[in-house]
Short mmCIF file of C-alpha atoms in Angstrom, two decimals:
data_model
loop_
_atom_site.label_atom_id
_atom_site.label_comp_id
_atom_site.label_asym_id
_atom_site.label_seq_id
_atom_site.Cartn_x
_atom_site.Cartn_y
_atom_site.Cartn_z
CA MET A 1 -23.68 3.00 12.28
CA ILE A 2 -23.79 4.88 8.98
CA ILE A 3 -21.00 3.76 6.91
CA GLY A 4 -19.72 6.28 4.21
CA VAL A 5 -18.17 5.31 0.89
CA PRO A 6 -16.65 8.40 -1.11
CA LYS A 7 -15.30 8.18 -4.72
CA GLU A 8 -11.49 7.93 -4.80
CA ILE A 9 -9.98 11.28 -6.10
CA LYS A 10 -6.29 10.37 -6.43
CA ASN A 11 -5.13 10.54 -10.00
CA HIS A 12 -6.30 7.50 -12.09
CA GLU A 13 -7.55 5.72 -8.76
CA TYR A 14 -10.65 3.66 -9.67
CA ARG A 15 -10.92 1.40 -6.67
CA VAL A 16 -13.66 1.67 -4.19
CA GLY A 17 -13.83 1.20 -0.44
CA LEU A 18 -16.80 -1.28 -0.47
CA THR A 19 -18.05 -3.62 -3.19
CA PRO A 20 -21.69 -4.16 -3.43
CA GLY A 21 -21.38 -7.53 -1.96
CA ASN A 22 -19.71 -6.12 1.02
CA VAL A 23 -22.35 -3.45 1.42
CA ALA A 24 -24.78 -6.15 1.67
CA GLU A 25 -22.90 -7.66 4.63
CA PHE A 26 -23.09 -4.30 6.40
CA MET A 27 -26.88 -4.05 5.70
CA HIS A 28 -27.34 -7.56 6.97
CA HIS A 29 -25.68 -6.65 10.35
CA GLY A 30 -28.16 -3.52 10.56
CA HIS A 31 -26.07 -0.75 9.58
CA LYS A 32 -26.74 2.15 6.98
CA VAL A 33 -24.42 2.49 4.08
CA ILE A 34 -24.20 5.74 1.98
CA VAL A 35 -21.92 5.59 -1.24
CA GLU A 36 -21.18 8.65 -3.38
CA HIS A 37 -22.57 8.90 -6.90
CA ASN A 38 -20.50 6.77 -9.41
CA ALA A 39 -17.94 5.66 -6.66
CA GLY A 40 -17.40 2.36 -8.27
CA ASP A 41 -18.79 2.82 -11.83
CA ALA A 42 -15.24 3.10 -13.40
CA ILE A 43 -14.72 -0.69 -12.51
CA GLY A 44 -18.28 -2.12 -13.05
CA PHE A 45 -20.08 -1.41 -9.76
CA SER A 46 -22.93 0.86 -10.98
CA ASN A 47 -25.20 2.96 -8.61
CA GLU A 48 -27.85 0.45 -9.35
CA ASP A 49 -25.76 -2.28 -7.94
CA TYR A 50 -25.51 -0.59 -4.72
CA VAL A 51 -28.98 0.49 -4.50
CA THR A 52 -30.08 -3.21 -5.15
CA VAL A 53 -28.24 -4.35 -1.79
CA GLY A 54 -29.73 -1.41 -0.01
CA ALA A 55 -27.26 1.36 -0.01
CA GLU A 56 -28.11 4.83 -0.45
CA ILE A 57 -26.39 7.19 -3.36
CA VAL A 58 -25.64 10.65 -2.43
CA PRO A 59 -24.46 13.29 -4.81
CA THR A 60 -21.12 14.38 -3.51
CA ALA A 61 -18.24 13.51 -1.16
CA LYS A 62 -19.42 16.19 1.10
CA ASP A 63 -22.79 14.46 1.65
CA VAL A 64 -20.64 11.40 2.63
CA PHE A 65 -18.41 12.97 5.09
CA ASP A 66 -21.30 15.05 6.54
CA GLN A 67 -23.33 12.02 7.43
CA ALA A 68 -21.10 9.12 8.06
CA ASP A 69 -19.98 7.68 11.25
CA MET A 70 -17.18 5.62 9.61
CA ILE A 71 -15.58 6.50 6.30
CA ILE A 72 -14.14 3.31 4.29
CA LYS A 73 -11.93 4.26 1.50
CA VAL A 74 -8.99 2.75 -0.38
CA LYS A 75 -6.20 5.56 -0.64
CA GLU A 76 -5.00 8.04 1.78
CA PRO A 77 -7.35 11.00 2.09
CA GLN A 78 -6.33 14.03 0.04
CA PRO A 79 -6.16 17.46 1.58
CA ASP A 80 -9.76 18.55 0.64
CA GLU A 81 -10.82 15.05 2.07
CA CYS A 82 -8.95 15.60 5.37
CA LYS A 83 -10.48 19.02 5.80
CA MET A 84 -13.96 17.31 5.82
CA LEU A 85 -13.23 14.86 8.52
CA LYS A 86 -14.31 15.69 11.96
CA LYS A 87 -13.87 14.59 15.62
CA GLY A 88 -15.76 11.44 16.57
CA GLN A 89 -15.53 10.16 12.94
CA LEU A 90 -13.79 7.19 12.09
CA LEU A 91 -11.64 6.83 8.94
CA PHE A 92 -10.45 3.19 7.75
CA THR A 93 -8.12 3.25 4.73
CA TYR A 94 -4.55 3.11 3.67
CA LEU A 95 -2.76 6.14 5.21
CA HIS A 96 1.12 5.83 4.50
CA LEU A 97 1.88 8.69 7.10
CA ALA A 98 5.49 8.29 7.44
CA PRO A 99 6.45 9.97 4.23
CA ASP A 100 3.38 12.39 4.32
CA PRO A 101 3.79 15.25 6.92
CA LEU A 102 0.93 17.31 5.34
CA GLN A 103 -1.67 14.59 5.51
CA THR A 104 -0.41 13.58 9.06
CA LYS A 105 -0.89 17.27 10.13
CA LEU A 106 -4.29 17.55 8.52
CA LEU A 107 -5.59 14.22 10.27
CA LEU A 108 -4.31 15.45 13.52
CA GLU A 109 -6.07 18.81 13.16
CA SER A 110 -9.43 17.10 12.15
CA GLY A 111 -9.81 15.16 15.51
CA CYS A 112 -10.80 12.13 13.65
CA THR A 113 -9.83 8.49 14.54
CA ALA A 114 -7.78 7.09 11.66
CA ILE A 115 -7.02 3.35 11.16
CA ALA A 116 -4.44 2.53 8.68
CA TYR A 117 -5.02 -0.67 6.71
CA GLU A 118 -1.13 -1.11 6.32
CA THR A 119 -0.37 -1.44 10.03
CA VAL A 120 -3.30 -3.90 11.01
CA THR A 121 -1.52 -7.07 12.15
CA ASP A 122 -2.11 -10.74 12.65
CA ASN A 123 -1.06 -13.57 14.92
CA GLU A 124 1.77 -14.42 12.81
CA GLY A 125 3.01 -10.75 12.65
CA ARG A 126 1.83 -10.42 9.07
CA LEU A 127 0.02 -7.31 7.71
CA PRO A 128 -3.20 -9.05 6.41
CA LEU A 129 -4.83 -5.73 4.90
CA LEU A 130 -1.51 -4.96 3.02
CA THR A 131 -0.88 -8.52 1.77
CA PRO A 132 -3.46 -8.52 -1.05
CA MET A 133 -2.27 -5.20 -2.66
CA SER A 134 1.31 -6.27 -1.98
CA GLU A 135 0.52 -9.47 -3.88
CA VAL A 136 -1.05 -7.37 -6.83
CA ALA A 137 1.93 -4.84 -6.77
CA GLY A 138 4.55 -7.51 -6.80
CA ARG A 139 2.91 -9.22 -9.82
CA LEU A 140 2.34 -5.61 -11.44
CA SER A 141 5.98 -4.62 -10.88
CA ILE A 142 7.23 -7.28 -13.38
CA GLN A 143 4.50 -6.37 -15.98
CA ALA A 144 5.31 -2.77 -15.64
CA GLY A 145 9.01 -3.29 -15.66
CA ALA A 146 8.83 -5.40 -18.93
CA HIS A 147 6.93 -2.72 -20.53
CA CYS A 148 9.28 -0.02 -19.54
CA LEU A 149 12.27 -1.98 -20.97
CA GLU A 150 10.65 -1.52 -24.38
CA LYS A 151 12.58 0.93 -26.50
CA ALA A 152 9.57 3.23 -26.99
CA GLN A 153 9.15 3.43 -23.44
CA GLY A 154 12.96 4.63 -22.92
CA GLY A 155 14.22 1.24 -22.00
CA SER A 156 16.86 -0.83 -23.61
CA GLY A 157 14.77 -2.70 -25.85
CA VAL A 158 15.33 -6.06 -23.89
CA LEU A 159 12.68 -8.72 -24.04
CA LEU A 160 12.45 -9.91 -20.29
CA GLY A 161 12.43 -13.83 -21.31
CA GLY A 162 14.73 -13.58 -24.37
CA VAL A 163 14.06 -15.99 -27.20
CA PRO A 164 16.03 -19.08 -28.26
CA GLY A 165 19.46 -17.97 -29.16
CA VAL A 166 19.21 -14.62 -27.23
CA LYS A 167 19.76 -14.29 -23.45
CA SER A 168 17.07 -13.42 -21.05
CA ALA A 169 16.94 -10.24 -19.13
CA LYS A 170 18.48 -10.07 -15.52
CA VAL A 171 15.85 -9.40 -12.93
CA VAL A 172 16.82 -8.08 -9.41
CA VAL A 173 14.18 -8.26 -6.57
CA ILE A 174 15.35 -6.57 -3.42
CA GLY A 175 13.27 -7.84 -0.54
CA GLY A 176 11.68 -11.47 -0.39
CA GLY A 177 8.51 -10.39 1.52
CA VAL A 178 5.21 -10.59 -0.18
CA VAL A 179 5.94 -8.10 -2.91
CA GLY A 180 9.15 -9.74 -3.63
CA LEU A 181 7.73 -13.39 -3.72
CA ASN A 182 5.16 -12.33 -6.21
CA ALA A 183 7.37 -10.50 -8.35
CA ILE A 184 9.88 -13.24 -8.39
CA ARG A 185 6.93 -15.73 -9.54
CA MET A 186 6.01 -13.48 -12.36
CA ALA A 187 9.59 -13.06 -13.46
CA ILE A 188 10.54 -16.48 -13.32
CA GLY A 189 7.17 -17.39 -15.30
CA MET A 190 8.42 -14.81 -17.89
CA GLU A 191 11.59 -16.77 -18.09
CA ALA A 192 13.94 -14.07 -16.91
CA HIS A 193 17.23 -14.69 -15.05
CA VAL A 194 16.08 -13.80 -11.42
CA THR A 195 17.91 -12.76 -8.32
CA VAL A 196 16.60 -11.90 -4.89
CA LEU A 197 18.55 -10.13 -2.28
CA ASP A 198 17.22 -10.23 1.40
CA LYS A 199 18.96 -9.76 4.72
CA SER A 200 17.01 -12.70 6.25
CA LEU A 201 18.88 -15.93 5.51
CA ASN A 202 15.77 -17.88 6.75
CA ARG A 203 13.79 -16.14 4.03
CA LEU A 204 16.26 -16.78 1.48
CA ARG A 205 16.22 -20.55 2.52
CA GLU A 206 12.49 -20.45 2.14
CA LEU A 207 12.69 -19.03 -1.35
CA ASP A 208 15.35 -21.33 -2.22
CA ASP A 209 13.20 -24.25 -1.22
CA TYR A 210 10.18 -22.96 -2.94
CA PHE A 211 11.89 -22.04 -6.46
CA GLY A 212 14.97 -24.14 -6.39
CA PRO A 213 17.38 -23.53 -9.22
CA LYS A 214 15.26 -21.04 -11.00
CA LEU A 215 16.06 -18.40 -8.45
CA ASN A 216 19.41 -17.02 -7.28
CA CYS A 217 19.19 -16.05 -3.64
CA ILE A 218 21.75 -13.73 -2.27
CA PHE A 219 22.46 -12.15 1.21
CA ALA A 220 21.87 -8.40 1.12
CA THR A 221 25.04 -6.65 1.92
CA LYS A 222 26.03 -3.20 0.43
CA ASP A 223 28.66 -4.96 -1.70
CA ASN A 224 26.25 -7.37 -3.13
CA LEU A 225 23.67 -4.68 -3.76
CA GLU A 226 26.10 -2.72 -5.71
CA LYS A 227 27.14 -5.82 -7.96
CA TYR A 228 23.71 -7.10 -8.64
CA VAL A 229 22.05 -3.71 -9.23
CA GLN A 230 24.92 -2.57 -11.55
CA GLU A 231 24.29 -5.73 -13.78
CA ALA A 232 20.61 -5.86 -13.63
CA ASP A 233 18.25 -4.95 -16.62
CA LEU A 234 15.17 -4.53 -14.05
CA VAL A 235 15.41 -3.91 -10.33
CA ILE A 236 12.26 -4.22 -8.27
CA GLY A 237 12.43 -2.20 -4.89
CA ALA A 238 10.12 -4.58 -2.54
CA VAL A 239 11.43 -3.53 0.94
CA LEU A 240 8.94 -2.56 3.83
CA VAL A 241 9.38 -1.61 7.36
CA PRO A 242 5.81 -1.77 8.68
CA GLY A 243 4.60 1.98 9.16
CA ALA A 244 8.08 3.43 8.81
CA ALA A 245 9.77 5.19 5.97
CA ALA A 246 11.33 2.76 3.50
CA PRO A 247 15.22 2.48 3.87
CA LYS A 248 17.06 4.10 0.93
CA LEU A 249 19.00 1.08 -0.09
CA VAL A 250 19.91 1.94 -3.57
CA THR A 251 22.21 4.85 -3.78
CA LYS A 252 22.36 7.53 -6.56
CA GLU A 253 25.75 6.08 -7.46
CA MET A 254 24.36 2.65 -7.97
CA ILE A 255 21.73 3.91 -10.19
CA LYS A 256 24.51 5.78 -12.20
CA SER A 257 26.41 2.56 -12.63
CA MET A 258 23.56 0.94 -14.21
CA ARG A 259 23.48 0.42 -18.06
CA LYS A 260 21.64 2.86 -20.24
CA GLY A 261 17.88 1.93 -20.47
CA SER A 262 17.69 -0.25 -17.30
CA VAL A 263 14.69 0.15 -15.31
CA VAL A 264 13.87 0.32 -11.74
CA VAL A 265 10.27 -0.17 -10.28
CA ASP A 266 10.02 1.20 -6.60
CA VAL A 267 7.00 -0.63 -5.03
CA ALA A 268 7.99 1.04 -1.70
CA ILE A 269 7.24 4.51 -3.02
CA ASP A 270 4.09 4.64 -0.73
CA GLN A 271 6.44 4.65 2.06
CA GLY A 272 8.87 7.01 0.69
CA GLY A 273 10.70 4.63 -1.78
CA CYS A 274 13.83 2.41 -1.42
CA PHE A 275 16.01 4.12 -4.25
CA GLU A 276 17.67 7.58 -3.45
CA THR A 277 16.40 8.83 -6.95
CA SER A 278 12.79 7.91 -6.31
CA LYS A 279 9.94 10.42 -6.42
CA PRO A 280 6.25 9.53 -6.58
CA THR A 281 4.69 9.30 -10.00
CA THR A 282 1.01 8.76 -11.19
CA HIS A 283 -0.53 6.38 -13.80
CA GLN A 284 -0.87 9.13 -15.98
CA GLU A 285 2.84 9.92 -16.13
CA PRO A 286 4.44 6.80 -14.47
CA THR A 287 8.05 7.29 -15.40
CA TYR A 288 10.92 9.59 -15.44
CA ILE A 289 14.72 9.02 -16.29
CA VAL A 290 17.68 9.70 -14.08
CA ASP A 291 21.14 8.99 -15.46
CA GLU A 292 19.55 7.25 -18.33
CA VAL A 293 17.78 4.70 -15.86
CA VAL A 294 13.97 4.49 -16.31
CA HIS A 295 12.05 5.01 -12.96
CA TYR A 296 8.68 3.71 -12.39
CA CYS A 297 7.27 4.93 -9.06
CA VAL A 298 3.68 4.85 -9.35
CA ALA A 299 2.33 5.45 -5.73
CA ASN A 300 -1.07 3.47 -6.05
CA MET A 301 0.08 0.54 -8.43
CA PRO A 302 -2.70 -1.71 -7.76
CA GLY A 303 -5.11 0.95 -9.12
CA ALA A 304 -3.78 -0.13 -12.67
CA VAL A 305 -5.90 -3.36 -12.09
CA ALA A 306 -8.61 -1.49 -10.16
CA ARG A 307 -11.43 -4.27 -10.12
CA THR A 308 -9.10 -7.14 -9.05
CA SER A 309 -7.45 -4.91 -6.42
CA THR A 310 -10.96 -3.83 -5.09
CA VAL A 311 -12.37 -7.30 -4.74
CA ALA A 312 -9.05 -8.48 -3.22
CA LEU A 313 -8.77 -5.70 -0.68
CA ASN A 314 -12.38 -6.01 0.47
CA ASN A 315 -12.00 -9.84 0.99
CA ALA A 316 -9.34 -8.86 3.46
CA THR A 317 -10.92 -5.70 5.17
CA LEU A 318 -14.35 -6.83 5.54
CA PRO A 319 -14.03 -8.90 9.02
CA PHE A 320 -12.16 -5.64 10.67
CA ALA A 321 -14.53 -3.15 9.12
CA LEU A 322 -17.69 -5.15 10.51
CA ALA A 323 -15.87 -5.46 13.88
CA LEU A 324 -15.61 -1.66 14.13
CA ALA A 325 -19.18 -1.11 12.86
CA ASN A 326 -20.75 -3.92 15.34
CA LYS A 327 -18.77 -3.04 18.33
CA GLY A 328 -17.84 0.75 17.95
CA TYR A 329 -13.92 1.44 17.30
CA LYS A 330 -13.05 1.68 21.09
CA LYS A 331 -14.50 -1.88 22.00
CA ALA A 332 -13.20 -3.38 18.86
CA MET A 333 -9.83 -2.33 19.27
CA ALA A 334 -9.77 -3.24 23.18
CA GLU A 335 -10.71 -6.76 22.00
CA ASP A 336 -8.36 -7.09 19.22
CA LYS A 337 -4.71 -5.98 19.51
CA HIS A 338 -4.04 -6.59 15.77
CA LEU A 339 -6.88 -4.06 14.85
CA LYS A 340 -5.59 -1.56 17.49
CA ASN A 341 -1.91 -1.86 15.81
CA GLY A 342 -3.90 -0.04 12.83
CA LEU A 343 -4.63 2.98 14.96
CA ASN A 344 -2.39 5.85 13.74
CA VAL A 345 -4.47 8.96 14.82
CA HIS A 346 -6.85 9.39 17.56
CA GLU A 347 -8.46 12.81 18.39
CA GLY A 348 -5.28 14.90 17.90
CA ALA A 349 -2.84 12.22 19.16
CA LEU A 350 -0.29 10.41 16.66
CA THR A 351 -0.45 6.61 17.89
CA SER A 352 2.01 5.21 15.69
CA GLU A 353 5.50 5.11 16.96
CA PRO A 354 7.38 4.53 13.56
CA VAL A 355 5.37 7.54 12.06
CA ALA A 356 6.25 9.79 15.08
CA LEU A 357 9.91 8.80 14.60
CA ALA A 358 9.93 9.47 11.03
CA LEU A 359 8.21 12.71 11.30
CA GLY A 360 9.56 13.87 14.69
CA LEU A 361 6.37 14.28 16.27
CA PRO A 362 5.05 13.45 19.70
CA TYR A 363 3.71 9.89 20.26
CA VAL A 364 1.07 8.63 22.48
CA ASN A 365 0.52 4.96 23.08
CA ALA A 366 -2.65 3.65 21.68
CA ASP A 367 -3.93 2.42 24.86
CA LYS A 368 -3.57 5.92 26.50
CA ALA A 369 -4.98 7.65 23.52
CA LEU A 370 -8.06 5.36 23.71
CA GLY A 371 -8.50 5.65 27.32
CA LEU A 372 -7.88 1.97 28.07
CA VAL A 373 -5.20 2.60 30.66
CA ASN A 374 -5.02 5.53 33.32
CA ASN A 375 -2.40 8.49 33.32
CA THR A 376 -2.01 9.09 29.67
CA HIS A 377 1.09 11.00 28.70
CA THR A 378 2.87 12.05 25.62
CA GLU A 379 6.30 10.90 24.73
CA MET A 380 8.72 12.41 22.12
CA ALA A 381 9.69 9.82 19.55
#
């Protein structure tokens, strides 16, 4: 199989789909890898590094899309990239289709087969290809939030951990999953006063056992959300409904009730955001202000630490990518239901039910779309 690695083109996105080390793995299995010129240069993976392990460097993204059987990326394809995809071609990357009707439309029109990192599952029901970036984003959310609290950034001028004689900031984390856990670790490490809200009592018990009295664990009712958001200096939105649009848990009224210069960081923005006032921002212009509250809603947060993120992501994606290359996508997904759960689009059919529900589009079961069962039919989600 010919594996193609284009250079990412989203604003300030420096991650790359394959590291030279992972290219070497594909070469070892007898595949050919083509890499766009300088695809990894910004994070220290030079053209020479790729050539040394056997990759071929091509001048443009068009060369990659024209030649490759499978495209391995990091971020969702931008419109110009979607238009280069074609029937029979495999795309393996983050997609986040639920809040993105244009990308969904273009992928369906392309006829390609698109597998989303964020909906691949494992035996424990987790999302193993989303986990490394959730870990990065959770840790970054506190770093970014602490910076936004600085007065020069529009914040209230509060130091997260305070100093002797001055109280520490109040950090509220909404959602106790992978993002939330990592945000909590960083916030406690910086000596903030930390509260987590989650609707799962079992998860709250786990977090309480892990962090003890350093963490305030609160059940997530609307009343509790209103109370703790209003009192917070920094709120981290860390909720996830796999593959679907994020629920709008923090209302405009809650934002308006917060103190001037408070900060909200919406890590769920890739799935539409969990604050009513959220809109996607970029690393170039990461923040905006609503009702005197600073909003940080960067849609590719892990791109800020692109080298760490690239290596972490490659560690997780390699086994799945190799299975697709070695077996072909149809056999690989027939043998691995967790990889099949990653299938979002196949030859004009939308195979992710949460995306279909979010966008009001027809849904086709993945088995039927792939021809793994007879009598395919389309259902309205």
